[in-house]
Amino acid sequence: MSNPSDLLHAELRPYLRGYPTASVCAAMTWRGALHVEGLRGKGTPPATDALFSLGALTEVFTAALLSVMAERGDVRLDEPLGNLIPTSLLNDEVAQRITLEQLATHTSGLPHLPPNLGAAPANPDDPFGHYSASLFGEFLRSYHPRQPPPHPSSESFLGMGVLGHALSRRMALNYGHLMRDVLCKPMGLGDTTARVTEELAPRLLQGHTARGKPVPPWTFPALPGGGAMHSTVGDVMRFLETNLGRGETSFTKALYRMQAPRVKAGRFQRGLGWNVSQVRGKDVVWRSSVMGGYVGFMGLSVAADAAVVILSDHGWSLFSALRGRVPLEAPGLALMSRFLPP
C-alpha cells in the first residue's frame, strides 16, 4: 500500500484541478490506520474539523436509525406505515402497506420529490425550505398509489423523508433529537447534527456553486430524513469504523445488517440506505451526494477493513450534472478499490 497522502492526492488531483477553489476534507482508514487531510487546489486547505452539510449522505444515517431502532425492538423492518402514521394523515390502504424496509431500499414506489413541492412559492436558493409540515400532510392525505409495493428500486428523497417522519412519530421525538439520542450521542458523534448550533457554526463551511459562488444553506423543515444532517470527516469516519466492527460494539449487528444487498438497482444493489457494488468479487458499500452547494462520498468494505469519506464545499459543474456524474464518486470508489485484496 502506497503512502496514504500520496494515494489521496493522486486520486483527487483531477477533482482539485476541476474545482480549484473547493475546500475538501478526506479521511481514510485501512486495517485500523487512519489518515485525515484537508486539501485545496488553490489557497489554504481547510481545517480537518470543518463542518459540512451531508446532503443525501443523510439517508445512510436515517437508515442506520431504522436499523438500530429495529435492533432495540422499537420498530420492525417489515412494519407497515399504517402502524406508525395515523389514518387521518395516511388513509390510503395501499400506501399504508409500504414498509420501513421498502422506504430504506427505495422500493416503496414513492416519487423522488413531493408532487406538491411547487404548491407554495419557493425560494430557488433553498428549494425545500418552504416545504412545510402542512404541505407534507397534504401530500400524505392525497397519496393514492396505483400498485402495491414493492416496486423496482428507484431513488426517492421523499421516501427517506417519510422514513424519518415515521421513526420520529414512533418515538414521539423530532428527527434531530431522535438522531442525537439514538445514534450520535451513544456513538460519540459530537459534531454530527441536524441543526447547526451556535457552538458548531464557526466551523461550518458555506456551500458553493461549481465556480465558487456562495450558496445559501438548504433547509428541510418537513423532510429532514432526506438531507438535513451536518458532520465532519472525523465524525463520519467514526460512524464508518463502527460499521466495520470497531468503535461502539452495541451497534455492530444493526450496522452490519444495513450492508447486506437486498434489491437490484441497475449497476449496483441496495442495502438499507447504502448502495452495494461488487469490486473484484468483494462487496463495497457506498453513498454519494450532491446537494445544496456540497458534494460528498462515503464508502467501506468489511472484507478490506477499509473506509473512505470525502466532503467538499462546492456543487457540481453543468458538465458533470448533464452526465449524471457525482464529482467525488469516482475518486471515492477508486480509493476503495485500492484497499481491496487482489
Tab-separated table of C-alpha atoms in Angstrom:
chain	number	residue	atom	x	y	z
A	1	MET	CA	0.000	0.000	0.000
A	2	SER	CA	1.359	3.446	-1.031
A	3	ASN	CA	1.699	6.359	1.344
A	4	PRO	CA	-1.940	7.322	2.217
A	5	SER	CA	-1.355	11.015	1.492
A	6	ASP	CA	0.165	10.247	-1.935
A	7	LEU	CA	-2.745	7.927	-2.695
A	8	LEU	CA	-5.288	10.578	-1.739
A	9	HIS	CA	-3.581	13.308	-3.772
A	10	ALA	CA	-3.270	11.022	-6.812
A	11	GLU	CA	-6.988	10.139	-6.854
A	12	LEU	CA	-8.203	13.684	-6.034
A	13	ARG	CA	-5.854	15.557	-8.404
A	14	PRO	CA	-8.407	15.707	-11.291
A	15	TYR	CA	-11.138	16.946	-8.902
A	16	LEU	CA	-8.903	19.628	-7.353
A	17	ARG	CA	-7.877	20.751	-10.849
A	18	GLY	CA	-11.512	20.971	-11.961
A	19	TYR	CA	-12.692	22.703	-8.759
A	20	PRO	CA	-9.587	24.693	-7.694
A	21	THR	CA	-11.338	26.815	-5.021
A	22	ALA	CA	-13.126	23.856	-3.370
A	23	SER	CA	-12.247	23.077	0.247
A	24	VAL	CA	-12.056	19.287	0.591
A	25	CYS	CA	-11.708	17.182	3.726
A	26	ALA	CA	-10.919	13.475	3.397
A	27	ALA	CA	-10.344	10.571	5.769
A	28	MET	CA	-9.272	7.008	5.045
A	29	THR	CA	-8.809	4.035	7.322
A	30	TRP	CA	-7.206	0.717	6.408
A	31	ARG	CA	-6.701	-2.074	8.951
A	32	GLY	CA	-7.047	0.422	11.788
A	33	ALA	CA	-4.572	3.018	10.403
A	34	LEU	CA	-6.319	6.381	9.990
A	35	HIS	CA	-5.306	9.250	7.686
A	36	VAL	CA	-7.169	12.608	7.705
A	37	GLU	CA	-6.333	15.573	5.488
A	38	GLY	CA	-7.654	18.926	4.252
A	39	LEU	CA	-6.983	19.682	0.564
A	40	ARG	CA	-7.475	22.565	-1.845
A	41	GLY	CA	-6.327	23.201	-5.416
A	42	LYS	CA	-5.676	26.919	-4.848
A	43	GLY	CA	-5.342	28.626	-1.467
A	44	THR	CA	-5.198	27.386	2.104
A	45	PRO	CA	-6.586	23.876	2.756
A	46	PRO	CA	-9.465	23.682	5.254
A	47	ALA	CA	-9.072	22.580	8.871
A	48	THR	CA	-9.866	18.874	9.170
A	49	ASP	CA	-12.585	19.574	11.772
A	50	ALA	CA	-14.565	21.713	9.276
A	51	LEU	CA	-18.321	21.053	9.263
A	52	PHE	CA	-20.155	20.236	6.003
A	53	SER	CA	-23.769	19.684	5.042
A	54	LEU	CA	-24.044	15.947	4.258
A	55	GLY	CA	-26.924	16.297	1.777
A	56	ALA	CA	-28.043	12.863	0.569
A	57	LEU	CA	-25.447	11.101	2.767
A	58	THR	CA	-28.068	11.850	5.469
A	59	GLU	CA	-30.033	8.901	4.042
A	60	VAL	CA	-27.476	6.413	5.384
A	61	PHE	CA	-27.834	7.927	8.870
A	62	THR	CA	-31.649	7.748	8.606
A	63	ALA	CA	-31.392	4.076	7.575
A	64	ALA	CA	-28.951	3.493	10.465
A	65	LEU	CA	-31.543	4.973	12.809
A	66	LEU	CA	-34.075	2.460	11.439
A	67	SER	CA	-31.694	-0.490	11.828
A	68	VAL	CA	-30.667	0.470	15.387
A	69	MET	CA	-34.302	1.013	16.401
A	70	ALA	CA	-35.181	-2.398	14.900
A	71	GLU	CA	-32.353	-3.981	16.895
A	72	ARG	CA	-33.700	-2.328	20.067
A	73	GLY	CA	-37.225	-3.572	19.323
A	74	ASP	CA	-38.718	-0.091	18.760
A	75	VAL	CA	-39.812	-0.965	15.202
A	76	ARG	CA	-39.672	-3.882	12.745
A	77	LEU	CA	-38.119	-3.623	9.282
A	78	ASP	CA	-41.299	-5.130	7.801
A	79	GLU	CA	-43.541	-2.798	9.807
A	80	PRO	CA	-46.113	-1.036	7.588
A	81	LEU	CA	-46.544	2.736	7.598
A	82	GLY	CA	-50.152	2.222	8.702
A	83	ASN	CA	-48.767	1.246	12.142
A	84	LEU	CA	-46.787	4.492	12.512
A	85	ILE	CA	-48.687	7.247	10.686
A	86	PRO	CA	-52.315	7.855	11.766
A	87	THR	CA	-55.168	7.137	9.323
A	88	SER	CA	-56.161	10.822	9.476
A	89	LEU	CA	-52.875	11.559	7.639
A	90	LEU	CA	-52.325	8.396	5.586
A	91	ASN	CA	-55.720	6.968	4.677
A	92	ASP	CA	-54.958	5.006	1.502
A	93	GLU	CA	-54.870	1.253	2.216
A	94	VAL	CA	-52.164	0.558	-0.387
A	95	ALA	CA	-49.970	3.392	0.950
A	96	GLN	CA	-50.447	2.101	4.498
A	97	ARG	CA	-48.851	-1.224	3.423
A	98	ILE	CA	-45.495	0.386	2.496
A	99	THR	CA	-42.899	-0.989	4.941
A	100	LEU	CA	-39.967	0.774	6.608
A	101	GLU	CA	-37.561	-1.544	4.760
A	102	GLN	CA	-39.130	-0.565	1.415
A	103	LEU	CA	-38.533	3.103	2.235
A	104	ALA	CA	-34.883	2.376	3.152
A	105	THR	CA	-34.273	0.394	-0.078
A	106	HIS	CA	-36.161	2.863	-2.332
A	107	THR	CA	-38.716	0.202	-3.331
A	108	SER	CA	-41.760	1.973	-1.840
A	109	GLY	CA	-42.897	3.396	-5.183
A	110	LEU	CA	-42.908	6.932	-3.749
A	111	PRO	CA	-41.809	9.586	-6.286
A	112	HIS	CA	-38.326	11.092	-5.997
A	113	LEU	CA	-39.677	14.516	-4.933
A	114	PRO	CA	-43.020	15.530	-3.376
A	115	PRO	CA	-45.580	16.060	-6.194
A	116	ASN	CA	-46.787	19.220	-4.396
A	117	LEU	CA	-43.306	20.733	-3.939
A	118	GLY	CA	-44.390	23.621	-6.202
A	119	ALA	CA	-47.665	24.230	-4.337
A	120	ALA	CA	-46.251	27.208	-2.401
A	121	PRO	CA	-43.915	29.988	-3.544
A	122	ALA	CA	-40.403	28.551	-3.419
A	123	ASN	CA	-37.067	30.213	-2.779
A	124	PRO	CA	-34.709	28.896	-5.514
A	125	ASP	CA	-31.811	29.331	-3.055
A	126	ASP	CA	-33.477	26.931	-0.565
A	127	PRO	CA	-35.724	24.635	-2.631
A	128	PHE	CA	-37.107	22.584	0.308
A	129	GLY	CA	-37.223	25.389	2.880
A	130	HIS	CA	-40.825	26.317	2.022
A	131	TYR	CA	-41.996	22.683	2.102
A	132	SER	CA	-43.782	22.778	5.432
A	133	ALA	CA	-45.360	20.149	7.679
A	134	SER	CA	-48.791	21.214	6.365
A	135	LEU	CA	-47.725	20.694	2.719
A	136	PHE	CA	-46.246	17.311	3.677
A	137	GLY	CA	-49.531	16.438	5.424
A	138	GLU	CA	-51.471	17.431	2.294
A	139	PHE	CA	-49.285	15.106	0.229
A	140	LEU	CA	-49.806	12.155	2.627
A	141	ARG	CA	-53.588	12.671	2.660
A	142	SER	CA	-53.744	12.811	-1.142
A	143	TYR	CA	-51.330	9.919	-1.866
A	144	HIS	CA	-53.100	7.065	-3.676
A	145	PRO	CA	-50.592	4.664	-5.305
A	146	ARG	CA	-51.996	2.510	-8.113
A	147	GLN	CA	-49.849	-0.550	-7.412
A	148	PRO	CA	-48.942	-2.099	-4.033
A	149	PRO	CA	-45.261	-2.179	-3.030
A	150	PRO	CA	-42.574	-3.355	-3.510
A	151	HIS	CA	-41.659	-1.551	-6.740
A	152	PRO	CA	-38.378	-1.638	-8.700
A	153	SER	CA	-35.772	0.299	-6.711
A	154	SER	CA	-35.818	3.980	-7.663
A	155	GLU	CA	-34.156	6.804	-5.702
A	156	SER	CA	-36.689	8.674	-3.558
A	157	PHE	CA	-35.658	11.687	-1.485
A	158	LEU	CA	-39.304	11.873	-0.404
A	159	GLY	CA	-39.253	8.224	0.724
A	160	MET	CA	-36.315	8.882	3.065
A	161	GLY	CA	-38.164	11.945	4.371
A	162	VAL	CA	-41.206	9.741	5.063
A	163	LEU	CA	-38.962	7.196	6.823
A	164	GLY	CA	-37.510	9.885	9.116
A	165	HIS	CA	-41.035	11.134	9.835
A	166	ALA	CA	-42.353	7.628	10.640
A	167	LEU	CA	-39.467	6.876	13.033
A	168	SER	CA	-39.968	10.261	14.732
A	169	ARG	CA	-43.665	9.521	15.226
A	170	ARG	CA	-42.946	6.110	16.761
A	171	MET	CA	-40.621	7.649	19.384
A	172	ALA	CA	-42.552	10.952	19.771
A	173	LEU	CA	-39.330	12.927	19.193
A	174	ASN	CA	-38.388	15.262	16.371
A	175	TYR	CA	-35.865	13.886	13.867
A	176	GLY	CA	-32.895	15.895	15.153
A	177	HIS	CA	-33.416	14.883	18.784
A	178	LEU	CA	-34.089	11.255	17.828
A	179	MET	CA	-30.874	11.127	15.780
A	180	ARG	CA	-28.928	12.714	18.640
A	181	ASP	CA	-30.303	10.400	21.352
A	182	VAL	CA	-30.314	7.056	19.490
A	183	LEU	CA	-27.312	7.347	17.188
A	184	CYS	CA	-24.996	10.338	17.576
A	185	LYS	CA	-24.537	10.624	21.353
A	186	PRO	CA	-24.105	6.876	22.042
A	187	MET	CA	-21.708	6.569	19.086
A	188	GLY	CA	-19.644	9.582	20.183
A	189	LEU	CA	-20.523	11.712	17.130
A	190	GLY	CA	-20.381	15.105	18.844
A	191	ASP	CA	-20.095	17.053	15.555
A	192	THR	CA	-22.964	15.290	13.743
A	193	THR	CA	-26.279	17.115	13.910
A	194	ALA	CA	-29.452	18.014	12.033
A	195	ARG	CA	-29.276	21.574	13.396
A	196	VAL	CA	-26.052	23.574	13.421
A	197	THR	CA	-25.675	25.021	16.916
A	198	GLU	CA	-24.021	28.361	17.736
A	199	GLU	CA	-21.077	26.364	19.049
A	200	LEU	CA	-20.616	24.470	15.735
A	201	ALA	CA	-21.475	27.382	13.396
A	202	PRO	CA	-17.927	28.869	13.207
A	203	ARG	CA	-16.654	25.557	11.747
A	204	LEU	CA	-19.370	25.268	9.079
A	205	LEU	CA	-18.054	25.783	5.550
A	206	GLN	CA	-20.536	27.561	3.290
A	207	GLY	CA	-21.658	25.685	0.190
A	208	HIS	CA	-20.730	26.994	-3.265
A	209	THR	CA	-21.585	26.502	-6.918
A	210	ALA	CA	-19.003	24.688	-9.070
A	211	ARG	CA	-17.492	28.082	-9.960
A	212	GLY	CA	-17.168	29.120	-6.324
A	213	LYS	CA	-20.219	31.371	-5.890
A	214	PRO	CA	-21.617	31.056	-2.327
A	215	VAL	CA	-24.902	29.129	-1.994
A	216	PRO	CA	-27.251	29.845	0.957
A	217	PRO	CA	-27.856	26.820	3.230
A	218	TRP	CA	-30.647	24.434	2.277
A	219	THR	CA	-33.182	23.549	4.985
A	220	PHE	CA	-35.550	20.593	5.263
A	221	PRO	CA	-38.300	21.508	7.756
A	222	ALA	CA	-40.664	18.661	6.770
A	223	LEU	CA	-38.235	16.106	5.288
A	224	PRO	CA	-35.050	16.135	7.416
A	225	GLY	CA	-34.505	12.385	6.868
A	226	GLY	CA	-33.579	13.092	3.250
A	227	GLY	CA	-30.872	15.728	3.689
A	228	ALA	CA	-30.648	17.646	6.972
A	229	MET	CA	-27.539	16.210	8.639
A	230	HIS	CA	-24.187	18.014	9.038
A	231	SER	CA	-20.894	16.487	10.091
A	232	THR	CA	-17.096	16.459	9.881
A	233	VAL	CA	-14.919	13.840	8.142
A	234	GLY	CA	-13.725	12.712	11.593
A	235	ASP	CA	-17.265	12.007	12.791
A	236	VAL	CA	-18.333	10.331	9.549
A	237	MET	CA	-15.219	8.153	9.772
A	238	ARG	CA	-16.089	7.211	13.357
A	239	PHE	CA	-19.521	6.148	12.061
A	240	LEU	CA	-17.886	4.132	9.241
A	241	GLU	CA	-15.429	2.460	11.629
A	242	THR	CA	-18.397	1.411	13.782
A	243	ASN	CA	-19.832	-0.111	10.571
A	244	LEU	CA	-16.553	-2.041	10.215
A	245	GLY	CA	-16.999	-3.517	13.692
A	246	ARG	CA	-14.699	-1.145	15.562
A	247	GLY	CA	-15.950	1.514	17.949
A	248	GLU	CA	-19.184	1.119	19.904
A	249	THR	CA	-19.862	-2.645	19.628
A	250	SER	CA	-23.530	-2.420	20.666
A	251	PHE	CA	-24.190	-1.020	17.162
A	252	THR	CA	-22.261	-3.663	15.201
A	253	LYS	CA	-25.149	-6.038	14.428
A	254	ALA	CA	-27.537	-3.264	13.375
A	255	LEU	CA	-24.926	-1.621	11.133
A	256	TYR	CA	-23.827	-4.918	9.527
A	257	ARG	CA	-27.488	-5.598	8.715
A	258	MET	CA	-27.621	-2.420	6.636
A	259	GLN	CA	-24.813	-3.600	4.332
A	260	ALA	CA	-26.476	-6.795	3.066
A	261	PRO	CA	-27.633	-6.423	-0.569
A	262	ARG	CA	-31.436	-6.618	-0.632
A	263	VAL	CA	-32.617	-5.366	-4.046
A	264	LYS	CA	-31.183	-4.806	-7.529
A	265	ALA	CA	-30.836	-1.173	-8.615
A	266	GLY	CA	-29.280	-1.029	-12.074
A	267	ARG	CA	-25.472	-1.305	-11.931
A	268	PHE	CA	-25.449	-1.951	-8.171
A	269	GLN	CA	-27.654	-3.351	-5.407
A	270	ARG	CA	-29.125	-1.619	-2.395
A	271	GLY	CA	-28.918	-2.418	1.281
A	272	LEU	CA	-30.607	-0.235	3.916
A	273	GLY	CA	-29.636	3.275	2.804
A	274	TRP	CA	-26.436	2.003	1.168
A	275	ASN	CA	-25.530	1.209	-2.431
A	276	VAL	CA	-23.645	-2.105	-2.716
A	277	SER	CA	-21.207	-2.672	-5.602
A	278	GLN	CA	-19.146	-5.739	-6.407
A	279	VAL	CA	-15.475	-4.795	-6.834
A	280	ARG	CA	-13.145	-7.713	-7.615
A	281	GLY	CA	-15.679	-10.092	-6.109
A	282	LYS	CA	-15.992	-8.152	-2.824
A	283	ASP	CA	-18.882	-6.008	-1.567
A	284	VAL	CA	-18.151	-2.280	-1.347
A	285	VAL	CA	-20.963	-0.288	0.295
A	286	TRP	CA	-21.100	3.405	-0.537
A	287	ARG	CA	-23.222	6.517	-0.985
A	288	SER	CA	-22.532	9.761	-2.805
A	289	SER	CA	-24.322	13.109	-2.679
A	290	VAL	CA	-24.594	16.398	-4.494
A	291	MET	CA	-26.951	18.813	-2.771
A	292	GLY	CA	-27.092	22.486	-1.826
A	293	GLY	CA	-23.557	23.544	-2.745
A	294	TYR	CA	-21.831	20.442	-1.326
A	295	VAL	CA	-20.728	17.068	-2.661
A	296	GLY	CA	-19.754	14.019	-0.631
A	297	PHE	CA	-18.804	10.363	-0.759
A	298	MET	CA	-18.536	7.697	1.897
A	299	GLY	CA	-17.754	4.030	1.438
A	300	LEU	CA	-16.483	0.982	3.284
A	301	SER	CA	-15.548	-2.654	2.799
A	302	VAL	CA	-15.624	-5.129	5.670
A	303	ALA	CA	-13.553	-7.545	3.518
A	304	ALA	CA	-10.754	-4.952	3.198
A	305	ASP	CA	-11.261	-3.490	6.706
A	306	ALA	CA	-11.208	-0.089	4.997
A	307	ALA	CA	-13.337	3.041	4.717
A	308	VAL	CA	-13.175	6.388	2.894
A	309	VAL	CA	-15.030	9.691	3.351
A	310	ILE	CA	-14.555	12.795	1.174
A	311	LEU	CA	-16.535	16.020	1.659
A	312	SER	CA	-16.379	19.225	-0.430
A	313	ASP	CA	-17.998	22.666	-0.187
A	314	HIS	CA	-18.629	23.026	-3.963
A	315	GLY	CA	-21.537	21.695	-6.014
A	316	TRP	CA	-21.160	20.073	-9.425
A	317	SER	CA	-20.431	21.629	-12.803
A	318	LEU	CA	-23.057	21.673	-15.556
A	319	PHE	CA	-20.907	19.148	-17.452
A	320	SER	CA	-20.913	16.714	-14.502
A	321	ALA	CA	-24.632	17.280	-13.904
A	322	LEU	CA	-25.530	16.603	-17.546
A	323	ARG	CA	-23.535	13.373	-17.463
A	324	GLY	CA	-25.053	12.421	-14.093
A	325	ARG	CA	-21.627	12.034	-12.508
A	326	VAL	CA	-21.355	12.992	-8.840
A	327	PRO	CA	-17.844	14.534	-8.733
A	328	LEU	CA	-16.382	12.653	-5.727
A	329	GLU	CA	-17.951	9.269	-6.538
A	330	ALA	CA	-15.240	8.084	-8.974
A	331	PRO	CA	-12.241	9.012	-6.757
A	332	GLY	CA	-14.031	7.587	-3.696
A	333	LEU	CA	-14.676	4.226	-5.366
A	334	ALA	CA	-11.140	4.233	-6.857
A	335	LEU	CA	-9.669	4.707	-3.365
A	336	MET	CA	-11.874	1.909	-2.001
A	337	SER	CA	-10.690	-0.457	-4.755
A	338	ARG	CA	-7.032	0.257	-3.826
A	339	PHE	CA	-7.659	-1.198	-0.370
A	340	LEU	CA	-9.257	-4.440	-1.553
A	341	PRO	CA	-7.203	-7.638	-1.579
A	342	PRO	CA	-6.065	-8.524	-5.126
